[in-house]
Short mmCIF file of C-alpha atoms in Angstrom, two decimals:
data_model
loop_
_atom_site.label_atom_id
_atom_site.label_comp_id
_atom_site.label_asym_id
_atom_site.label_seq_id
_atom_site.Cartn_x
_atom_site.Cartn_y
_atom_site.Cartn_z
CA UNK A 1 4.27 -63.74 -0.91
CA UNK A 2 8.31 -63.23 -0.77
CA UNK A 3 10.39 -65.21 0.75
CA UNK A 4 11.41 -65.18 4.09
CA UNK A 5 13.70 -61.61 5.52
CA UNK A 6 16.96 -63.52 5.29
CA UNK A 7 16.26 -65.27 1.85
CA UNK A 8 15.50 -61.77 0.47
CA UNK A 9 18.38 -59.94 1.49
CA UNK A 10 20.73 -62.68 0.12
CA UNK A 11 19.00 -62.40 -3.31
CA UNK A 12 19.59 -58.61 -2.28
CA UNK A 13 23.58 -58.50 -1.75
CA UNK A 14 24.03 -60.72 -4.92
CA UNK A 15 22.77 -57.52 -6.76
CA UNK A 16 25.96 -55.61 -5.72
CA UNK A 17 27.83 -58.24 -8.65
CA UNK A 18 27.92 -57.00 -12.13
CA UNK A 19 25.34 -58.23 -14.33
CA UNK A 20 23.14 -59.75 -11.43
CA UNK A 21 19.79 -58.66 -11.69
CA UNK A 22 16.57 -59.57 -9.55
CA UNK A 23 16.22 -63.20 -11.74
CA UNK A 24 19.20 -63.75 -11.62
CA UNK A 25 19.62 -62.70 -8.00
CA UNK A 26 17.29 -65.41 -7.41
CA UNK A 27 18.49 -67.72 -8.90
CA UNK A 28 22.11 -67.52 -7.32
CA UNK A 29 19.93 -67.70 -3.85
CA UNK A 30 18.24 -70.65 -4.42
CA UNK A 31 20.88 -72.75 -6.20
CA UNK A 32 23.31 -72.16 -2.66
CA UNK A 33 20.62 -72.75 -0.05
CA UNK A 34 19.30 -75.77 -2.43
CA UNK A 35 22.23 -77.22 -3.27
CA UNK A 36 25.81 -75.87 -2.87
CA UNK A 37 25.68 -74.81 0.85
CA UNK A 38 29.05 -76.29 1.15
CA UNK A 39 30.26 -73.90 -2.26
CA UNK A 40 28.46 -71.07 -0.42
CA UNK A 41 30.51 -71.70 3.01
CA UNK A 42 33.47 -71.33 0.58
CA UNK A 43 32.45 -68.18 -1.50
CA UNK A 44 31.97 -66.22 1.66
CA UNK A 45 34.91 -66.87 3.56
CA UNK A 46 36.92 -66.13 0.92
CA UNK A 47 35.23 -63.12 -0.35
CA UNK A 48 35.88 -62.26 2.97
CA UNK A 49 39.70 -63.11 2.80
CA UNK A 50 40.54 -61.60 -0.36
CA UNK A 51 39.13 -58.24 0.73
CA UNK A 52 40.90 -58.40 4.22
CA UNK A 53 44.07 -58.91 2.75
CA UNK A 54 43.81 -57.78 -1.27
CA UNK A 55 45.45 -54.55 -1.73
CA UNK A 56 48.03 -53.26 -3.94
CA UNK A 57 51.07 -53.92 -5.32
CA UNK A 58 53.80 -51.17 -3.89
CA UNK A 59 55.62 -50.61 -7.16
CA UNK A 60 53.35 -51.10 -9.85
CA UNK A 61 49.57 -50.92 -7.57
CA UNK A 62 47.84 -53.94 -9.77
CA UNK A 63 45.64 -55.51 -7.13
CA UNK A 64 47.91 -58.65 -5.08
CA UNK A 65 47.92 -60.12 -1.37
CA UNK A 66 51.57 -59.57 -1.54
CA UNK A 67 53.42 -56.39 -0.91
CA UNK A 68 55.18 -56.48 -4.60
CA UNK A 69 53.14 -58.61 -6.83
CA UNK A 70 55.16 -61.85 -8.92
CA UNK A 71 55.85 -59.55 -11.98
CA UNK A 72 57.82 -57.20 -10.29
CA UNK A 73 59.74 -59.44 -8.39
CA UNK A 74 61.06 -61.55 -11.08
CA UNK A 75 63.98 -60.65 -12.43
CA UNK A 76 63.44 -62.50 -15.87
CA UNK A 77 61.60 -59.24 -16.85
CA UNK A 78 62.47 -56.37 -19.05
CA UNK A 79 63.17 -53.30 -16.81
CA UNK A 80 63.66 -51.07 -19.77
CA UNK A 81 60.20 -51.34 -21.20
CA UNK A 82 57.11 -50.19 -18.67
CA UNK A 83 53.41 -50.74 -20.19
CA UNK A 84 51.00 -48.41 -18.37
CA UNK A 85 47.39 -50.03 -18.27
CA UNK A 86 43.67 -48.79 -16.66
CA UNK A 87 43.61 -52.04 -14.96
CA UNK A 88 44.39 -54.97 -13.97
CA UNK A 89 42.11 -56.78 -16.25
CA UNK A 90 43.77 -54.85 -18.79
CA UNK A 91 46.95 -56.26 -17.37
CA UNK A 92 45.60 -60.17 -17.81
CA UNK A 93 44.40 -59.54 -20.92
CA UNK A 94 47.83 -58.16 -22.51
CA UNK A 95 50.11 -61.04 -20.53
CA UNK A 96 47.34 -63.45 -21.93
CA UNK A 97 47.74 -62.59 -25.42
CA UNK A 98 51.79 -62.99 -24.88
CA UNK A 99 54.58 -61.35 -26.46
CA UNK A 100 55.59 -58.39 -24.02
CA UNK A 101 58.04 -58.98 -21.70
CA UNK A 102 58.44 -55.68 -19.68
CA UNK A 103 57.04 -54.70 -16.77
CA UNK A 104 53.23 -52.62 -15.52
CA UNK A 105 52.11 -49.81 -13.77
CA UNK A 106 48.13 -49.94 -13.20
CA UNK A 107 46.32 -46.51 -13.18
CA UNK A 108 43.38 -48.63 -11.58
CA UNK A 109 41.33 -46.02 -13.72
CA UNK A 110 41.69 -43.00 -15.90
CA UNK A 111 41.81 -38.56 -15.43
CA UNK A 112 37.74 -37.70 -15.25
CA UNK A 113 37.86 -34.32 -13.90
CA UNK A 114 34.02 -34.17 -13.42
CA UNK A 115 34.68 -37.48 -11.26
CA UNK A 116 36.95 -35.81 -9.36
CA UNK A 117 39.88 -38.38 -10.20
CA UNK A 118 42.64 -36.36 -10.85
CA UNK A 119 46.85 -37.27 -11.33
CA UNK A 120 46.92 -38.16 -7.47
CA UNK A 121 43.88 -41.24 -7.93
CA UNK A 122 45.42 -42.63 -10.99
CA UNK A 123 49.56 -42.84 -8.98
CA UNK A 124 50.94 -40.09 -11.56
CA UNK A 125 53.63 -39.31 -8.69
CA UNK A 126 54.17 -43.14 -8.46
CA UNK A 127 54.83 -43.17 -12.23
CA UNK A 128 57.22 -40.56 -11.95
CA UNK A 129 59.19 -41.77 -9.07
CA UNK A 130 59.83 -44.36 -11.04
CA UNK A 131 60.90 -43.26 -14.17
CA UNK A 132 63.00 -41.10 -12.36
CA UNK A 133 64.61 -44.11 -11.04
CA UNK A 134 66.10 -44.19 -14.42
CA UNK A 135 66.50 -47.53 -16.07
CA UNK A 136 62.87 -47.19 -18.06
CA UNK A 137 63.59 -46.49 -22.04
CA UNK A 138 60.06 -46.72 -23.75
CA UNK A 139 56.49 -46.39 -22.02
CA UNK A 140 53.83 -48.29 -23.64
CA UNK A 141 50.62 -45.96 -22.58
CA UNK A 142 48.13 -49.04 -23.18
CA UNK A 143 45.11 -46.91 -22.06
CA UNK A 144 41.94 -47.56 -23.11
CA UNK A 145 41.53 -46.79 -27.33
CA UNK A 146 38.67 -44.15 -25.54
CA UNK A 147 38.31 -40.28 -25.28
CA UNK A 148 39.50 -40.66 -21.49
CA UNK A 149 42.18 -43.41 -22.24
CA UNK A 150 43.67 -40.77 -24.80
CA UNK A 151 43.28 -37.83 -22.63
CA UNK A 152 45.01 -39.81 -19.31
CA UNK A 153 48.06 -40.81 -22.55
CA UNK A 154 48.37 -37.18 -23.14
CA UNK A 155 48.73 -36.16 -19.49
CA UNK A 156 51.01 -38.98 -18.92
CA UNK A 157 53.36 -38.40 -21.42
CA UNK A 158 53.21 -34.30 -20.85
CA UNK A 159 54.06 -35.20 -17.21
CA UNK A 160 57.04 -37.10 -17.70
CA UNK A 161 58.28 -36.00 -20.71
CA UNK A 162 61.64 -34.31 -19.38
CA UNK A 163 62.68 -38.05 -18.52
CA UNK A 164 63.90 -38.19 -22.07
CA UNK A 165 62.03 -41.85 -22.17
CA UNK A 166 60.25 -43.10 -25.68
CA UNK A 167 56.44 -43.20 -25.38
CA UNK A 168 54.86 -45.47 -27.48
CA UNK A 169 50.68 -46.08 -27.69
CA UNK A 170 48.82 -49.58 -29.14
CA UNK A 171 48.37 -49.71 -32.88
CA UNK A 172 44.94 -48.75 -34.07
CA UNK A 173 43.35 -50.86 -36.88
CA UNK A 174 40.99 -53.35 -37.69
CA UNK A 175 40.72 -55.99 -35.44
CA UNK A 176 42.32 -59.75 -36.65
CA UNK A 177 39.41 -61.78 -37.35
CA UNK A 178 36.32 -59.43 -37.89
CA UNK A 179 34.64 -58.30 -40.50
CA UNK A 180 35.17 -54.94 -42.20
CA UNK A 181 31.37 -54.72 -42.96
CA UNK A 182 31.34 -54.68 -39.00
CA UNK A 183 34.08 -52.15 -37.99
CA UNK A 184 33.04 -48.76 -36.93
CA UNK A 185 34.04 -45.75 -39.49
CA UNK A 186 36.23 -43.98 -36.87
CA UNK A 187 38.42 -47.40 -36.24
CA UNK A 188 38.47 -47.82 -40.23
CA UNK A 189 39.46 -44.37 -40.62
CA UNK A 190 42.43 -44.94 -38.09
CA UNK A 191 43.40 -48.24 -40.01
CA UNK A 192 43.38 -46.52 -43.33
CA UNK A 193 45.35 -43.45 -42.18
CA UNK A 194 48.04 -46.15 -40.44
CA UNK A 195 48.22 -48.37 -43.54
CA UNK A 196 51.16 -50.58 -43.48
CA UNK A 197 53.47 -51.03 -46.58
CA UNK A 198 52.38 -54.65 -48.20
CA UNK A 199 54.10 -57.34 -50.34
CA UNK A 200 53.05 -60.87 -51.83
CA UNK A 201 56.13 -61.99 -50.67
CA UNK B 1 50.83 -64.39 -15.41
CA UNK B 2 47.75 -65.29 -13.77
CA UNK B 3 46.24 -63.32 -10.88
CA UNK B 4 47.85 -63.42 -7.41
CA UNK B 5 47.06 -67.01 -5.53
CA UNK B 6 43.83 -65.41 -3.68
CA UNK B 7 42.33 -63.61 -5.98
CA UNK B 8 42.36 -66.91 -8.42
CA UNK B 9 40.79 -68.52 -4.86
CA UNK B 10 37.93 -65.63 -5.40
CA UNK B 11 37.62 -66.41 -9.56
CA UNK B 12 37.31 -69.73 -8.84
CA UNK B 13 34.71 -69.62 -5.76
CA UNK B 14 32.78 -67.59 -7.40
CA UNK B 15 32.05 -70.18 -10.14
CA UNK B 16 29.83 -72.37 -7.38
CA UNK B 17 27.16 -69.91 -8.72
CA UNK B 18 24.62 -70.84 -11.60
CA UNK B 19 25.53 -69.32 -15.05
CA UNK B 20 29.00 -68.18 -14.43
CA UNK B 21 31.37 -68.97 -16.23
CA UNK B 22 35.51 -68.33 -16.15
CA UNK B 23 35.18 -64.84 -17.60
CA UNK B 24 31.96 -63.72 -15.71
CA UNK B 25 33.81 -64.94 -12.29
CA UNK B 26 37.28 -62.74 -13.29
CA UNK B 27 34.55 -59.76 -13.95
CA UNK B 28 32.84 -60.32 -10.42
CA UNK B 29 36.14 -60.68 -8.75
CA UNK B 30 37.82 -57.58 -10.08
CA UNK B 31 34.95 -55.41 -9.50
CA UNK B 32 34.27 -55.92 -6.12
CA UNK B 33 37.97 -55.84 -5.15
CA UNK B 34 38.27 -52.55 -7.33
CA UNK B 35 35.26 -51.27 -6.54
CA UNK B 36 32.54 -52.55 -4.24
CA UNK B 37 34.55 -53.50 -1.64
CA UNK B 38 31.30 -52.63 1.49
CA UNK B 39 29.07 -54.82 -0.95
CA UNK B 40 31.32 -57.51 -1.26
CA UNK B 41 31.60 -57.66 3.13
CA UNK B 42 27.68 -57.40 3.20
CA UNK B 43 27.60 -60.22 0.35
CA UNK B 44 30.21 -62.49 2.42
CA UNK B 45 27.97 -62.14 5.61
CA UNK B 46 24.80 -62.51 4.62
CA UNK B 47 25.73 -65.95 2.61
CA UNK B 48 27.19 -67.15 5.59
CA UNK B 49 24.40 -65.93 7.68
CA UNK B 50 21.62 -67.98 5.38
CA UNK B 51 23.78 -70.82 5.03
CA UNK B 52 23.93 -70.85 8.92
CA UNK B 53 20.08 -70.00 9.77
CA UNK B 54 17.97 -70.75 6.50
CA UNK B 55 15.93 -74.21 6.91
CA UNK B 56 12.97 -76.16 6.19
CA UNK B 57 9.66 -74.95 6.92
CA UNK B 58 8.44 -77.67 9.32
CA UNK B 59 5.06 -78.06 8.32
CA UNK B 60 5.69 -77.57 4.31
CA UNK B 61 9.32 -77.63 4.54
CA UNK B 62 10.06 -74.73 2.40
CA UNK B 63 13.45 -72.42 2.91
CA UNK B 64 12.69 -70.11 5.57
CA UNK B 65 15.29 -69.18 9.06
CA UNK B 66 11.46 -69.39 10.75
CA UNK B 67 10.28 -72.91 12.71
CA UNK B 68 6.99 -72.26 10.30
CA UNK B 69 6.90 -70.34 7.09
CA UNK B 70 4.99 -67.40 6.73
CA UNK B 71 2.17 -69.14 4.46
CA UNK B 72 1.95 -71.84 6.63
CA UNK B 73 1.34 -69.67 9.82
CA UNK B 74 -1.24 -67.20 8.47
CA UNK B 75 -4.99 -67.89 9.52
CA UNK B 76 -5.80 -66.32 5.96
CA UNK B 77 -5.36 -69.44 3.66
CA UNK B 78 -7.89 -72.27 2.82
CA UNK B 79 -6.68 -75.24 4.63
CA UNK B 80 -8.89 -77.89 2.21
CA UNK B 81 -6.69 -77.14 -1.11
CA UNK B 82 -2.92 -78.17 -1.14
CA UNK B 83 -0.55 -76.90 -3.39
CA UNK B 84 2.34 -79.89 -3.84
CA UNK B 85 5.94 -78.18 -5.74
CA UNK B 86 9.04 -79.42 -6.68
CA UNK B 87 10.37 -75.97 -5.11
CA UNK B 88 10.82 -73.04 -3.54
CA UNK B 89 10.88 -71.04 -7.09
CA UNK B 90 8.06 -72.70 -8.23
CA UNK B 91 5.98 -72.19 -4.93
CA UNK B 92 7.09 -68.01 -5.85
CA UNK B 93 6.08 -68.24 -8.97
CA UNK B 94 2.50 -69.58 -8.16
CA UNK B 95 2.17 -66.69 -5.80
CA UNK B 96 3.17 -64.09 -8.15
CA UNK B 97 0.48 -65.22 -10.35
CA UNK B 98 -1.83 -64.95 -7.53
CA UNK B 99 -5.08 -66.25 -7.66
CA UNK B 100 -4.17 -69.21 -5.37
CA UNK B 101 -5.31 -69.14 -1.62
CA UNK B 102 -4.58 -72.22 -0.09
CA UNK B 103 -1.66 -74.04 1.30
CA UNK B 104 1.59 -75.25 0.22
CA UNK B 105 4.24 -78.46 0.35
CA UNK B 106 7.34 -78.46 -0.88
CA UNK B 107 9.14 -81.68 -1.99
CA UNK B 108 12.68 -80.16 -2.97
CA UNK B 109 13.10 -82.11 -6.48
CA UNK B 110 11.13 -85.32 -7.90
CA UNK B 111 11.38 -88.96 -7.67
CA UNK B 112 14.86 -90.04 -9.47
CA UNK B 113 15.58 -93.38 -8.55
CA UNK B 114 18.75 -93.68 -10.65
CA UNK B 115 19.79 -90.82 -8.21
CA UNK B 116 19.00 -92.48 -5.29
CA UNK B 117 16.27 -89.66 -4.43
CA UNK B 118 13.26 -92.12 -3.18
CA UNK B 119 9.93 -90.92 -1.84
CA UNK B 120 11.69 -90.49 1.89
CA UNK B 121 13.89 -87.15 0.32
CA UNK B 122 11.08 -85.94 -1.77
CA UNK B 123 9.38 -86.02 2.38
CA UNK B 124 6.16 -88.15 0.83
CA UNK B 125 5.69 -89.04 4.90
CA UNK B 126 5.55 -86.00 5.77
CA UNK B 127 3.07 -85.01 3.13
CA UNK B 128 0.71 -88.13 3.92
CA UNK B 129 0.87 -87.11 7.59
CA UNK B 130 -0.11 -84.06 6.96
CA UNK B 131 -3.23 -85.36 4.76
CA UNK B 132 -4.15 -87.80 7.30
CA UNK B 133 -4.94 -84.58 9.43
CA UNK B 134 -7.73 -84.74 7.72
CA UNK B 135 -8.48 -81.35 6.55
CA UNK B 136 -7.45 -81.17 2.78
CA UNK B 137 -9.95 -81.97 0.39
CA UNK B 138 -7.95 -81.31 -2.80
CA UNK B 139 -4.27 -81.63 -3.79
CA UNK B 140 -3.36 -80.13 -6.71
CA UNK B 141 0.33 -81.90 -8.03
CA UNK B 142 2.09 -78.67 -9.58
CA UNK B 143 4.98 -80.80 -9.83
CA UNK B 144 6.99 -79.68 -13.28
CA UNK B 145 5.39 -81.00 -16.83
CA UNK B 146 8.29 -83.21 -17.28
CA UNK B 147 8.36 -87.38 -16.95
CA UNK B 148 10.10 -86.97 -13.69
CA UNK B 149 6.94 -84.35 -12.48
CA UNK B 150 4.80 -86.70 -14.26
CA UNK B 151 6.21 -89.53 -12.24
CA UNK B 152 6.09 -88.14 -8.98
CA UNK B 153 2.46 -86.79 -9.44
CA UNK B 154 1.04 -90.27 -10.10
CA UNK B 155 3.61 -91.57 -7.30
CA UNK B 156 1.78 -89.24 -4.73
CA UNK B 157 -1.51 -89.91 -5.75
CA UNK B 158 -1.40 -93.53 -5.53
CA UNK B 159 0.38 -93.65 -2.38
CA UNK B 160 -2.27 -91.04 -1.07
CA UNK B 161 -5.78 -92.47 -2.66
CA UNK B 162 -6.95 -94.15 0.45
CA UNK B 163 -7.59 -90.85 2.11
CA UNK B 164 -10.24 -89.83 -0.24
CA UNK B 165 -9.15 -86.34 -1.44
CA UNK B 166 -9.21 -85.07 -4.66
CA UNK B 167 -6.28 -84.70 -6.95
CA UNK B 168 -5.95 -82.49 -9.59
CA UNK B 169 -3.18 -81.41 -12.18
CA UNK B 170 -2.29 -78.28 -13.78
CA UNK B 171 -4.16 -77.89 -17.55
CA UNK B 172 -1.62 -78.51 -20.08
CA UNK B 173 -2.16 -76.01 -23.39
CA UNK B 174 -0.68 -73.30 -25.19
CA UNK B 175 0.96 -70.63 -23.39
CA UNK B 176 -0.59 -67.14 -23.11
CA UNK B 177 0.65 -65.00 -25.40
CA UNK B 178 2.85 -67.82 -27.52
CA UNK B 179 2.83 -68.47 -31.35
CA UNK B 180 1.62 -71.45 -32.12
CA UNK B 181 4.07 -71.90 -34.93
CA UNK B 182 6.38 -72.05 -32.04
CA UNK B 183 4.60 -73.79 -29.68
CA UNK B 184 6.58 -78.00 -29.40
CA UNK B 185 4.22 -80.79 -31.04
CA UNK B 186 3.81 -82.33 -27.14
CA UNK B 187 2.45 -79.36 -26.11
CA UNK B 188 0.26 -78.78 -28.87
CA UNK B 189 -1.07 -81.95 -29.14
CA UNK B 190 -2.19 -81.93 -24.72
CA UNK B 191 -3.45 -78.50 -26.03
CA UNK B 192 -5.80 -79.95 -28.34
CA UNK B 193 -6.98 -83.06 -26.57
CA UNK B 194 -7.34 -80.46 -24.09
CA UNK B 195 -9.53 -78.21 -26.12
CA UNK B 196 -12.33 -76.28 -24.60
CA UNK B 197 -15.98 -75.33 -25.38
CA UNK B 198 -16.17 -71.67 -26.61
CA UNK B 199 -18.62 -69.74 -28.09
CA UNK B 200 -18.65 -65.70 -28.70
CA UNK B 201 -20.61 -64.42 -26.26
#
């Protein structure tokens, strides 16, 4: 036995979520039809709504309803300092941790040749139009610490480097609160070669 | 920052599910608005489309969209042995381990009177109806091996002696394949009051 056709394909389209698998699938499928039809109602119509009307901000593409997104249209920003990310996530995660006060662009990926995403996919012209707009000083390229990530910094920087704009890139090191026993040798090797003067003071 | 109004409307809808959590439901949103936007419209309609049609199986009132479940409306089942579960999942997982060939009733959950769930939303009417058709000869109360289960089990079968079938209960032992050393002192000791003849042959 399965369950019913319709029971099956709604374990089915739960699969398309990261992390779901079969068991999990199930799971999800019982728990709405058992006991959060009213939840479910919810989840669909606005999974439904966000993708109708999600799309991207039109200066710095990180995903919004609106047509320019709340960061770029407040003007208690720095418009000096631009911090180029893979994604929004990326975005969350750097406004979450607090302390930068420029503005984004979001590549929404990174250059993967054999993908076939090239400048175009990742809004290189974007970038440029941009920083050709001319009040941008110093690009943080906050691209993944990854062989891709590095490559896409390169490219970036290459590309607009006639701007005459700084360029700066996320410190390497060991990361606050873990264990050096722990660290990979290629991040430890990074942190040694970037040592930092030190006093007891 | 946060993320723009509607997609925080997705994050959060998406924690009606079982298991996830704030970060999980930021993960789920961003990757089907980055990147599986067809699943997430297939995922949308099909909730809404088993919310709308999925039901009760009106003879063992298990979720199906059918009038009568597949199980119930086969000729190829014994109609003398019924199978009583707390639900759905437990119904699959009785069939998965095969073996099993009669007939099944589902009571959604188990007597809970400081929930206010009596014997008329556990559908004990419905099940004594069905006895009083007079073909079941043995019930066999799969309801879960917890006081609750253990509750409704004798609950049934007291309500239900006067028709004269048998009632039986799952064997309570050792799991397949389990350590003993890790096997809870409950358990163990069912397991050995339990304990069957064996010899090597």
């Amino acid at each position: 036995m399965r369950f019913s056709p319709l029971i099956e394909q709604l374990m089915d389209a739960f699969r398309v979520l990261p992390g779901v698998g079969p068991k999990t699938a199930q799971r999800m499928a019982m728990h709405l039809l058992e006991r959060e039809r009213a939840g479910g109602e919810r989840l669909a119509s606005v999974i439904q709504k966000a993708i109708d009307e999600v799309g991207y901000c039109q200066r710095c593409r990180t995903l919004t309803e609106a047509d320019i997104c709340a960061i770029c249209e407040t003007p208690r920003r720095d418009d000096a300092l631009l911090c180029v990310v893979e994604s929004p996530a990326d975005q969350l995660a750097i406004e979450e941790a607090g302390g930068f006060q420029g503005r984004y662009f979001v590549l929404h990926g990174h250059l993967s040749p054999l993908d076939g995403i090239g400048p175009d996919a990742i809004g290189v012209d974007q970038l440029e139009a941009r920083v050709a707009e001319g009040h941008i000083e110093e690009i943080v390229l906050a691209t993944n610490p990854t062989v891709e990530g590095e490559a896409t910094a390169h490219y970036i920087a290459a590309q607009l480097a006639r701007y005459g704009v700084r360029f700066s890139r996320l410190a390497y090191g060991v990361p606050m609160g873990g264990e050096l026993e722990y660290v990979d040798g290629g991040t430890l090797s990074r942190a040694f070669s970037g040592r930092q003067p030190f006093s007891s003071d």
